Every structure is written in C-alpha cells, then in structure tokens.
Amino acid sequence: MYLLLMFLVNGIIIFSGVNSAYESVPRLLLVSFDGFRADYLKKYKLPHLQEFIKDGVLVEQVINVFITKTFPNHYSIVTGLYEESHGIVANEMFDVVTKKRFSQFNDTDPFWWNEAIPIWLTNQWQENKTSASAMWPGTDVKIHNTTPHFFMQYNASVSFKERVENIITWLNNSNPAVTFATLYWEEPDKSGHKYGPEDTKNMNKVLQQVDELIGFLVQKLKFSKLWDEINIIITSDHGMAQCSQDRLIKLDKCIDRGSYVLIDRSPVAAVLPHNKEYVYNLMKNCSPHMKVYLKEEIPDRYHYHHNARIQPIILVADEGWTIVQNETLPKLGDHGYDDSLPSMHPFLAAHGPVFRKGHTQKTIRTVDIYPMMCHILGLTPQPNNGSLSNAKCLLADQWCINVPEAIGIVIGVFMVLTTLTCLIIIMKNRTPSLRPFSRLQLQEEDDDPLIG
C-alpha cells in the first residue's frame, strides 16, 4: 500500500508539469486596452490577438470590481484590492474633510492614492528591482512619495507606438533591469462610448486597429529579442453597454438640484445630500430602472461600504440606462454598471515562459491578477483581496486541478486501496493451512540410519 501511494504521488507530480526555477529573473509586461469587452473576442476577427492567445492562456471573462469604471478597476488590478480598500472609489470623488476633488483632469494628488501600495512600488522596494510605465493610471503620481523609475505623464495625444517604443527602450537599456512594466491605451473604450458596442460596423474598424497595435507590440518585442523571455498579460478594466435616448433617468423630474450635489455621474452616481432622508426618499421613487442605496444599505457583494469617499447615497442604473439631471443622452455606450453583468466583464490573455500553452479558463476576478503577478515576479504581496489559487491554472509552475478532478482522484485512490485490501484478505483466507512439522520416528525394526 505504501508503494502504491508513492507511485500515485509521483505520478501526480509528473502529470502536473511543475517547472524548475526560472532560468533568468522573471520579467512582466502588463497591458490594458481600456473598455475591451470580453465578447469582442468572439464577435470580431482579431488575428494578432488570437495568435497571441494560441500559444498562451485565455481567461474568457474577468469579473471586475464594482463600480466598473476606469480609475477604480485599474487600481484594483495593480493592488488586488476592492475599491473600498484601495480608496479610488470612482472616476470623480470628493472628500468632505479636506474639500478636495478628484477627477480625470485632477488625479495627481497622492492623497487619493496612498491608501494602497501598487505593485510597481512593491517591485522597486524589494531586491532593488526597477519598474516602468507608459501611462497606466496612477503611475505618474508620487504614491508614498515614489513613482516608477521610468514613467510617462499621461497625455492622450501620445500614440500607442510611441508608448511601446519607450517601454522597449526601458526594458532593454535600464540598469538594474526593468522587471515590471505597464502599458495603457484608451481604445476601444473611447469608441465604445462614442458608437456603443452594438454598432458593429464602427466597432469592427476600431477593434481591427487595436488588433494591429497588438501585432505591432509583439513584433517590437520579437525584434528586440525580448519575446522569448518576457511574460505579457493583456487585459482591460471593464466592458461596455449600449445606451439609448429612450432609456434616460431624469433626476430633475424627481428632485430639486439645490438639495444635493452630484459627485460622480451615471451609471453609478454618487450623491452628497443636504438632507439625507429627504433626498433618499425622493430619489428611491424616481425610476423603476434605478436602485437607490444609502451607503450602509449597499449590497455586501459590491464590497463598497467601508470608505469615507463613498458618498451617503449611491444610485445604480439598470444595464443600458443612463442617469442625467435633465440633459440629453451624453454617450451611446457606457460602463460602471453592476459587475455581475457579462457586458461589464473584460478578458485576460497571457503569454510567456511562466504561462501554460493553449489553456483556456472561464473566469478569474480582477483582484486575483495581483497575487498572480507577485508570484511571477517573486514578490511578497501586500495584503489583498485576491487569491493565487484562482489563477494557478494559468501558470506552468503550479499544479492545476479543479474540485471535481480532485474528488475523482481521491475516490479513485480510495477504491484502489480498498480493492487491494480486499484482495489481500481474500488471498490470506484461501491459503491452505500447513500441517505442523513432525520429526520422523524410527521404529525398532528399522535399520540404523546412515551416518556420514
């Protein structure tokens, strides 16, 4: 039985394909194409991205964090924290104590970012490693008085190719070497807002351009001799839903503007009321297509309670509905909705020596990306809400087995051991008992035995 168990254990270890330690210091490039909805992969032909996935891994849907907006989810990717924990709780924020405001045009005050430690800082603080970034949200901010060693201040007019050229230069020429880098691009989010995801003609054009940019990135990495050694994750922060002029929730029909301040807007709107009970009672009856929560009533599954920057009243529009005060429809596509909606989910694809080849997984959570990246880089992660166990099937050095398979193996081993035990018992019972040995007694008439 002992030998059988040893055989099974050795077989499982061999089957798992555990790799030896990496031959060189692992390096990781994290890429985000903003607003890349998961099902775009199935709706459109994207040959460069599909080629990237073929020899790597694909997660079909990443379950992102609520609210499903750009700044909060990008910070969750690099911290592994829910928004209530890392402090970037919306694209527009207001702090009632300091009276400070945060927006995409006023986002460089470390005050907003210092509640967490992003991975680019952890990478630089451990083992003298170097980080670089081309416009990932927050990387041009002195978070805990530190920026990535190399970074570009955000400027939407800078082309993707220029951003890639900078990343390649930093990866090839820094000393000590850049081991972690981030790269951000505004599309297809920008066009998704403009056209809406259901405008397949225009979105096809945009996604073909995005696919060409992925091809350009891979080409530059190959030309620079980085392709075979670097690990690359391509993902996004959220998806996109179609909006309509026929699906507007007009607050002015329900309540006077003078009774509240609208801090963050549709489809999850943050409301700072002058009289909380009064505003709440009027707004909760405003539309059947909008949920109205007091801060303390927000569902636990959103992980959106425990931060002073979350306003006293939160409005959550149903998918495809837009909250306005009295304006016309501001955009044909939007995001921010409930993070359980498939339309809000991005995808994740990865390629490189640490990743499996040709593996597809249904889901992971956005917060699981951070512990996976720390594992790849050999970093001790900061406290986070993610779990490496949810991402280990993507990694070549991890034993990947799901619950049904594990149960099957345990049952199989039990059955084998039970069968062997029964066979041993049966064989023992069937063995004939031997007569006791008795020495031959010589009779008096027998001749003396021969001696010598």
Coordinates of C-alpha atoms in Angstrom, one line a residue:
M1 CA 0.0 0.0 0.0
Y2 CA 2.9 2.4 0.8
L3 CA 4.5 1.7 -2.5
L4 CA 1.2 2.3 -4.3
L5 CA 0.7 5.6 -2.6
M6 CA 4.3 6.7 -3.5
F7 CA 3.6 5.7 -7.1
L8 CA 0.4 7.8 -7.2
V9 CA 2.0 10.8 -5.7
N10 CA 5.0 10.7 -8.1
G11 CA 2.6 10.2 -11.0
I12 CA 0.6 13.3 -10.0
I13 CA 3.7 15.4 -9.7
I14 CA 4.9 14.4 -13.1
F15 CA 1.5 14.9 -14.6
S16 CA 1.3 18.5 -13.2
G17 CA 4.3 19.5 -15.2
V18 CA 6.0 21.5 -12.5
N19 CA 8.8 23.5 -13.9
S20 CA 12.1 24.1 -12.4
A21 CA 13.1 27.6 -11.2
Y22 CA 13.1 30.1 -14.0
E23 CA 16.4 30.3 -15.8
S24 CA 16.6 34.1 -15.5
V25 CA 15.0 36.8 -13.4
P26 CA 11.3 36.9 -14.5
R27 CA 10.0 40.0 -16.2
L28 CA 6.4 41.0 -16.7
L29 CA 4.6 43.5 -19.0
L30 CA 1.0 44.3 -18.1
V31 CA -1.0 45.8 -20.9
S32 CA -4.5 47.3 -20.7
F33 CA -6.8 48.2 -23.6
D34 CA -9.4 50.2 -21.9
G35 CA -13.0 49.1 -22.4
F36 CA -12.2 45.8 -24.2
R37 CA -15.4 43.9 -23.6
A38 CA -14.9 40.1 -23.2
D39 CA -17.2 39.1 -26.0
Y40 CA -15.5 41.2 -28.6
L41 CA -13.1 38.3 -28.9
K42 CA -15.9 36.1 -30.2
K43 CA -17.7 38.8 -32.3
Y44 CA -14.7 40.0 -34.3
K45 CA -11.8 38.5 -36.2
L46 CA -8.7 39.6 -34.3
P47 CA -5.8 37.6 -35.9
H48 CA -2.9 39.1 -33.9
L49 CA -4.6 38.7 -30.6
Q50 CA -5.7 35.1 -31.5
E51 CA -2.2 34.3 -32.4
F52 CA -1.0 35.7 -29.1
I53 CA -3.6 33.5 -27.3
K54 CA -2.8 30.3 -29.2
D55 CA 0.5 29.7 -27.5
G56 CA -0.6 31.2 -24.2
V57 CA -3.6 31.3 -22.0
L58 CA -7.1 32.9 -22.2
V59 CA -9.5 33.9 -19.4
E60 CA -12.8 34.3 -21.2
Q61 CA -14.3 36.7 -18.6
V62 CA -12.6 38.7 -15.8
I63 CA -15.1 39.5 -13.0
N64 CA -14.2 43.1 -12.2
V65 CA -14.9 45.2 -9.2
F66 CA -17.8 47.5 -8.5
I67 CA -18.1 50.2 -9.7
T68 CA -16.9 49.1 -13.2
K69 CA -15.2 52.4 -14.1
T70 CA -11.7 53.1 -15.3
F71 CA -9.7 54.5 -12.4
P72 CA -11.1 52.1 -9.7
N73 CA -10.6 49.0 -11.8
H74 CA -7.1 49.9 -13.0
Y75 CA -6.1 50.4 -9.3
S76 CA -7.7 47.1 -8.3
I77 CA -5.6 45.3 -11.0
V78 CA -2.3 46.5 -9.5
T79 CA -3.2 46.3 -5.8
G80 CA -5.5 43.2 -5.7
L81 CA -7.9 45.3 -3.5
Y82 CA -11.6 46.1 -3.7
E83 CA -12.3 49.8 -4.2
E84 CA -13.4 50.4 -0.6
S85 CA -9.9 49.2 0.4
H86 CA -7.6 51.0 -2.1
G87 CA -9.5 54.3 -1.9
I88 CA -10.1 55.0 -5.6
V89 CA -13.8 54.5 -5.4
A90 CA -14.9 56.4 -8.5
N91 CA -13.7 58.4 -11.5
E92 CA -15.0 61.5 -9.7
M93 CA -14.5 61.8 -5.9
F94 CA -15.0 64.4 -3.2
D95 CA -13.5 64.3 0.3
V96 CA -15.8 66.1 2.8
V97 CA -13.0 66.8 5.4
T98 CA -10.3 68.3 3.1
K99 CA -12.8 69.5 0.4
K100 CA -10.5 68.0 -2.2
R101 CA -11.9 66.8 -5.5
F102 CA -10.6 64.0 -7.8
S103 CA -11.3 63.7 -11.5
Q104 CA -9.5 62.5 -14.6
F105 CA -8.2 66.1 -15.0
N106 CA -7.1 66.4 -11.4
D107 CA -5.8 63.0 -10.4
T108 CA -2.1 63.5 -9.4
D109 CA -2.6 64.4 -5.7
P110 CA -1.0 61.4 -3.7
F111 CA -3.8 61.9 -1.1
W112 CA -6.1 59.8 -3.2
W113 CA -3.7 57.0 -4.0
N114 CA -1.8 56.5 -0.7
E115 CA -4.4 54.1 0.9
A116 CA -2.7 51.3 -1.1
I117 CA 0.6 50.1 -2.4
P118 CA 0.6 49.3 -6.1
I119 CA 2.8 46.5 -7.5
W120 CA 5.2 48.8 -9.2
L121 CA 6.2 50.2 -5.8
T122 CA 6.5 46.7 -4.2
N123 CA 8.6 45.7 -7.2
Q124 CA 11.1 48.6 -6.6
W125 CA 11.1 48.2 -2.8
Q126 CA 12.1 44.5 -2.9
E127 CA 15.5 43.3 -4.2
N128 CA 16.5 46.5 -6.0
K129 CA 14.2 45.9 -9.0
T130 CA 13.0 48.5 -11.4
S131 CA 9.5 49.4 -12.7
A132 CA 8.4 51.3 -15.8
S133 CA 5.1 52.6 -17.1
A134 CA 3.6 54.1 -20.2
M135 CA 0.6 56.0 -18.9
W136 CA -1.1 53.4 -16.6
P137 CA -3.5 55.3 -14.3
G138 CA -1.6 56.4 -11.1
T139 CA 1.9 55.8 -12.4
D140 CA 2.7 59.5 -12.8
V141 CA 1.7 60.1 -9.1
K142 CA 4.1 60.1 -6.2
I143 CA 2.3 57.4 -4.3
H144 CA 4.0 57.0 -0.9
N145 CA 6.5 59.6 -2.3
T146 CA 7.6 57.2 -5.1
T147 CA 6.9 56.8 -8.8
P148 CA 8.1 54.0 -11.2
H149 CA 11.7 54.5 -12.1
F150 CA 10.6 55.2 -15.6
F151 CA 7.2 56.7 -16.5
M152 CA 5.3 58.9 -18.9
Q153 CA 3.0 61.6 -17.7
Y154 CA -0.5 60.9 -19.1
N155 CA -1.1 62.5 -22.4
A156 CA -3.8 61.1 -24.6
S157 CA -2.2 62.6 -27.7
V158 CA 0.9 60.4 -27.4
S159 CA 0.5 57.5 -29.8
F160 CA 0.4 53.8 -28.8
K161 CA 3.5 53.2 -30.9
E162 CA 5.5 55.9 -29.1
R163 CA 4.4 54.4 -25.8
V164 CA 5.6 51.0 -26.9
E165 CA 9.0 52.4 -28.1
N166 CA 9.6 53.8 -24.7
I167 CA 8.7 50.5 -22.9
I168 CA 11.1 48.6 -25.2
T169 CA 13.9 51.1 -24.6
W170 CA 13.4 50.9 -20.8
L171 CA 13.3 47.1 -20.9
N172 CA 16.5 46.8 -22.9
N173 CA 18.7 49.6 -21.5
S174 CA 18.0 50.0 -17.8
N175 CA 20.4 49.0 -15.1
P176 CA 19.2 47.4 -13.0
A177 CA 16.8 45.8 -15.5
V178 CA 13.2 46.7 -15.6
T179 CA 11.3 43.6 -14.4
F180 CA 7.8 45.1 -14.3
A181 CA 6.3 47.4 -16.8
T182 CA 2.7 48.7 -17.6
L183 CA 1.3 49.9 -20.8
Y184 CA -2.1 51.6 -21.3
W185 CA -4.2 52.5 -24.3
E186 CA -7.5 54.4 -24.4
E187 CA -9.2 52.2 -27.1
P188 CA -11.7 50.6 -27.6
D189 CA -13.2 52.5 -24.6
K190 CA -13.2 55.9 -26.4
S191 CA -15.0 54.5 -29.5
G192 CA -17.3 52.3 -27.3
H193 CA -18.6 55.5 -25.7
K194 CA -19.0 57.2 -29.0
Y195 CA -20.7 54.5 -31.0
G196 CA -21.9 52.0 -28.5
P197 CA -20.9 48.3 -28.6
E198 CA -23.9 47.3 -30.8
D199 CA -22.6 49.5 -33.7
T200 CA -20.7 46.6 -35.2
K201 CA -19.5 48.4 -38.3
N202 CA -17.7 51.1 -36.4
M203 CA -16.5 48.9 -33.6
N204 CA -15.1 46.4 -36.1
K205 CA -12.9 49.2 -37.5
V206 CA -11.7 50.2 -34.1
L207 CA -11.0 46.7 -32.9
Q208 CA -9.1 45.9 -36.1
Q209 CA -6.9 48.9 -35.3
V210 CA -6.5 47.6 -31.7
D211 CA -5.5 44.2 -33.1
E212 CA -2.9 45.8 -35.4
L213 CA -1.4 47.5 -32.3
I214 CA -1.2 44.2 -30.6
G215 CA 0.6 42.9 -33.6
F216 CA 3.0 45.9 -33.5
L217 CA 3.7 45.3 -29.8
V218 CA 4.6 41.6 -30.5
Q219 CA 6.7 42.5 -33.5
K220 CA 8.7 45.0 -31.5
L221 CA 9.3 42.5 -28.7
K222 CA 10.5 39.9 -31.1
F223 CA 12.8 42.4 -32.9
S224 CA 14.2 43.4 -29.6
K225 CA 14.9 39.8 -28.6
L226 CA 12.5 40.1 -25.6
W227 CA 9.7 37.9 -26.9
D228 CA 11.0 34.6 -25.6
E229 CA 11.9 35.9 -22.1
I230 CA 9.2 38.3 -21.2
N231 CA 5.8 37.4 -19.7
I232 CA 2.9 39.5 -21.1
I233 CA -0.6 40.0 -19.7
I234 CA -3.1 41.7 -21.9
T235 CA -6.4 42.7 -20.2
S236 CA -8.8 45.5 -19.6
D237 CA -10.6 47.3 -16.8
H238 CA -14.3 46.9 -17.9
G239 CA -16.6 46.2 -20.8
M240 CA -19.3 48.4 -22.4
A241 CA -23.1 48.5 -22.6
Q242 CA -25.3 50.0 -25.2
C243 CA -27.3 53.1 -24.1
S244 CA -30.3 54.9 -25.7
Q245 CA -32.1 58.2 -25.7
D246 CA -35.2 56.2 -24.8
R247 CA -33.5 54.9 -21.6
L248 CA -32.9 58.1 -19.6
I249 CA -33.5 58.6 -15.9
K250 CA -34.0 62.3 -15.3
L251 CA -33.4 63.4 -11.7
D252 CA -34.8 66.9 -12.3
K253 CA -38.3 65.3 -12.6
C254 CA -37.9 63.9 -9.1
I255 CA -35.9 66.3 -7.0
D256 CA -34.6 69.9 -7.0
R257 CA -31.0 70.2 -7.8
G258 CA -30.4 72.5 -4.9
S259 CA -31.0 69.7 -2.4
Y260 CA -27.9 67.7 -3.3
V261 CA -24.6 67.7 -5.1
L262 CA -23.9 65.1 -7.8
I263 CA -20.3 64.0 -7.2
D264 CA -19.9 61.1 -9.7
R265 CA -22.2 60.5 -12.6
S266 CA -24.0 57.8 -14.5
P267 CA -24.5 54.9 -14.4
V268 CA -23.4 54.7 -10.8
A269 CA -24.0 58.2 -9.4
A270 CA -22.6 59.4 -6.1
V271 CA -24.9 61.8 -4.3
L272 CA -24.0 64.2 -1.4
P273 CA -27.3 65.3 0.0
H274 CA -28.0 68.4 2.1
N275 CA -30.7 66.4 3.9
K276 CA -30.1 62.6 3.6
E277 CA -33.5 61.3 4.5
Y278 CA -35.3 63.8 2.3
V279 CA -33.2 63.2 -0.8
Y280 CA -33.2 59.4 -0.3
N281 CA -37.0 59.3 -0.1
L282 CA -37.5 61.3 -3.3
M283 CA -34.8 59.5 -5.3
K284 CA -35.8 56.0 -4.4
N285 CA -39.2 56.5 -6.1
C286 CA -37.7 58.3 -9.1
S287 CA -37.4 55.4 -11.6
P288 CA -38.0 51.6 -11.6
H289 CA -34.8 51.4 -13.6
M290 CA -32.6 52.8 -10.9
K291 CA -31.7 51.3 -7.5
V292 CA -31.1 53.9 -4.7
Y293 CA -29.0 52.9 -1.7
L294 CA -28.0 54.5 1.5
K295 CA -24.3 53.9 1.9
E296 CA -24.9 51.4 4.7
E297 CA -27.5 49.5 2.6
I298 CA -25.2 48.8 -0.4
P299 CA -25.2 45.0 -1.0
D300 CA -22.2 43.2 0.5
R301 CA -21.3 41.6 -2.8
Y302 CA -20.3 45.0 -4.1
H303 CA -17.6 45.4 -1.4
Y304 CA -18.4 49.1 -1.5
H305 CA -19.1 50.2 2.1
H306 CA -16.0 50.9 4.1
N307 CA -14.5 54.1 2.8
A308 CA -15.2 57.7 3.7
R309 CA -15.0 58.7 0.0
I310 CA -18.2 56.7 -0.8
Q311 CA -21.0 59.2 -0.7
P312 CA -24.1 58.8 1.6
I313 CA -26.4 57.9 -1.3
I314 CA -25.5 55.8 -4.3
L315 CA -27.7 55.5 -7.5
V316 CA -27.2 52.4 -9.6
A317 CA -28.9 52.4 -13.1
D318 CA -30.1 49.2 -14.7
E319 CA -28.0 48.0 -17.6
G320 CA -28.3 50.3 -20.6
W321 CA -30.0 53.1 -18.6
T322 CA -28.4 56.5 -18.1
I323 CA -28.8 58.8 -15.1
V324 CA -28.9 62.5 -16.0
Q325 CA -30.3 65.6 -14.4
N326 CA -32.1 66.9 -17.4
E327 CA -29.6 66.5 -20.3
T328 CA -29.9 64.5 -23.5
L329 CA -28.0 61.3 -23.9
P330 CA -24.3 62.1 -23.4
K331 CA -22.9 58.9 -25.0
L332 CA -24.2 55.8 -26.8
G333 CA -22.1 53.4 -24.8
D334 CA -21.2 53.4 -21.1
H335 CA -19.8 51.3 -18.2
G336 CA -19.9 51.4 -14.5
Y337 CA -22.9 49.1 -14.1
D338 CA -23.2 46.1 -11.8
D339 CA -20.1 44.0 -12.0
S340 CA -22.1 40.8 -12.3
L341 CA -23.2 41.8 -15.8
P342 CA -21.3 40.0 -18.6
S343 CA -21.3 43.2 -20.6
M344 CA -19.1 44.8 -17.9
H345 CA -16.5 42.0 -18.0
P346 CA -13.2 42.3 -19.8
F347 CA -11.0 39.4 -20.8
L348 CA -7.4 38.4 -20.0
A349 CA -4.8 36.8 -22.3
A350 CA -1.2 36.0 -21.3
H351 CA 1.9 34.6 -23.0
G352 CA 5.4 33.9 -21.8
P353 CA 7.7 31.3 -20.2
V354 CA 5.7 31.2 -16.9
F355 CA 2.3 30.6 -18.6
R356 CA 0.8 27.4 -19.8
K357 CA 0.3 27.0 -23.6
G358 CA -3.1 26.6 -25.1
H359 CA -5.0 26.8 -21.9
T360 CA -8.5 28.4 -21.6
Q361 CA -10.2 29.3 -18.3
K362 CA -13.7 30.6 -17.9
T363 CA -13.2 33.3 -15.2
I364 CA -11.0 34.9 -12.7
R365 CA -11.5 38.0 -10.6
T366 CA -9.7 41.3 -11.2
V367 CA -8.3 41.1 -7.7
D368 CA -6.7 37.7 -8.5
I369 CA -4.4 39.3 -11.1
Y370 CA -2.3 41.0 -8.4
P371 CA -1.2 37.9 -6.5
M372 CA -0.5 36.1 -9.7
M373 CA 1.8 39.0 -10.8
C374 CA 3.5 39.0 -7.5
H375 CA 4.1 35.2 -7.8
I376 CA 5.6 35.7 -11.3
L377 CA 7.9 38.4 -10.1
G378 CA 8.9 36.6 -6.9
L379 CA 7.5 39.4 -4.8
T380 CA 5.9 39.1 -1.4
P381 CA 2.4 40.6 -2.0
Q382 CA 0.8 43.3 0.1
P383 CA -2.4 42.3 1.9
N384 CA -5.0 41.9 -0.8
N385 CA -8.5 40.5 -1.6
G386 CA -7.3 38.2 -4.4
S387 CA -6.1 34.6 -4.4
L388 CA -3.4 32.9 -6.3
S389 CA -5.4 29.7 -6.2
N390 CA -7.9 31.2 -8.6
A391 CA -5.2 31.9 -11.2
K392 CA -2.8 29.0 -10.7
C393 CA -4.2 27.0 -13.7
L394 CA -2.7 29.8 -15.9
L395 CA 0.8 29.2 -14.6
A396 CA 3.2 26.4 -15.7
D397 CA 4.8 26.0 -12.3
Q398 CA 1.5 25.4 -10.5
W399 CA -0.4 22.1 -10.1
C400 CA -3.7 22.8 -11.7
I401 CA -6.6 20.7 -10.7
N402 CA -10.3 21.6 -10.2
V403 CA -12.6 20.4 -7.5
P404 CA -14.3 17.6 -9.5
E405 CA -11.0 16.3 -10.6
A406 CA -9.6 16.4 -7.1
I407 CA -12.7 14.5 -5.8
G408 CA -12.3 12.0 -8.6
I409 CA -8.6 11.3 -7.7
V410 CA -9.4 10.9 -4.0
I411 CA -12.3 8.5 -4.8
G412 CA -10.0 6.6 -7.3
V413 CA -7.2 6.2 -4.8
F414 CA -9.7 5.1 -2.1
M415 CA -11.2 2.5 -4.5
V416 CA -7.8 1.2 -5.5
L417 CA -6.7 0.9 -1.8
T418 CA -10.0 -0.8 -0.9
T419 CA -9.6 -3.3 -3.7
L420 CA -6.1 -4.2 -2.8
T421 CA -7.0 -4.6 0.9
C422 CA -9.9 -6.9 -0.1
L423 CA -7.6 -9.0 -2.4
I424 CA -5.0 -9.3 0.4
I425 CA -7.7 -10.6 2.8
I426 CA -9.2 -13.0 0.2
M427 CA -5.7 -14.4 -0.6
K428 CA -4.9 -14.9 3.0
N429 CA -8.2 -16.8 3.6
R430 CA -7.7 -19.0 0.6
T431 CA -4.2 -20.2 1.5
P432 CA -4.3 -23.8 2.9
S433 CA -3.0 -24.3 6.4
L434 CA 0.1 -26.5 6.6
R435 CA 0.3 -29.4 9.0
P436 CA 2.7 -29.0 11.9
F437 CA 6.1 -30.5 11.1
S438 CA 6.8 -33.7 13.0
R439 CA 10.1 -35.4 13.1
L440 CA 10.2 -39.0 11.6
Q441 CA 10.3 -41.5 14.4
L442 CA 12.4 -44.6 13.9
Q443 CA 10.9 -48.0 14.7
E444 CA 12.9 -50.7 16.4
E445 CA 12.9 -52.9 13.4
D446 CA 14.2 -50.2 11.1
D447 CA 17.9 -50.2 10.2
D448 CA 20.1 -47.7 11.8
P449 CA 20.3 -44.5 9.7
L450 CA 23.3 -43.9 7.6
I451 CA 25.8 -41.6 9.1
G452 CA 28.5 -39.7 7.3

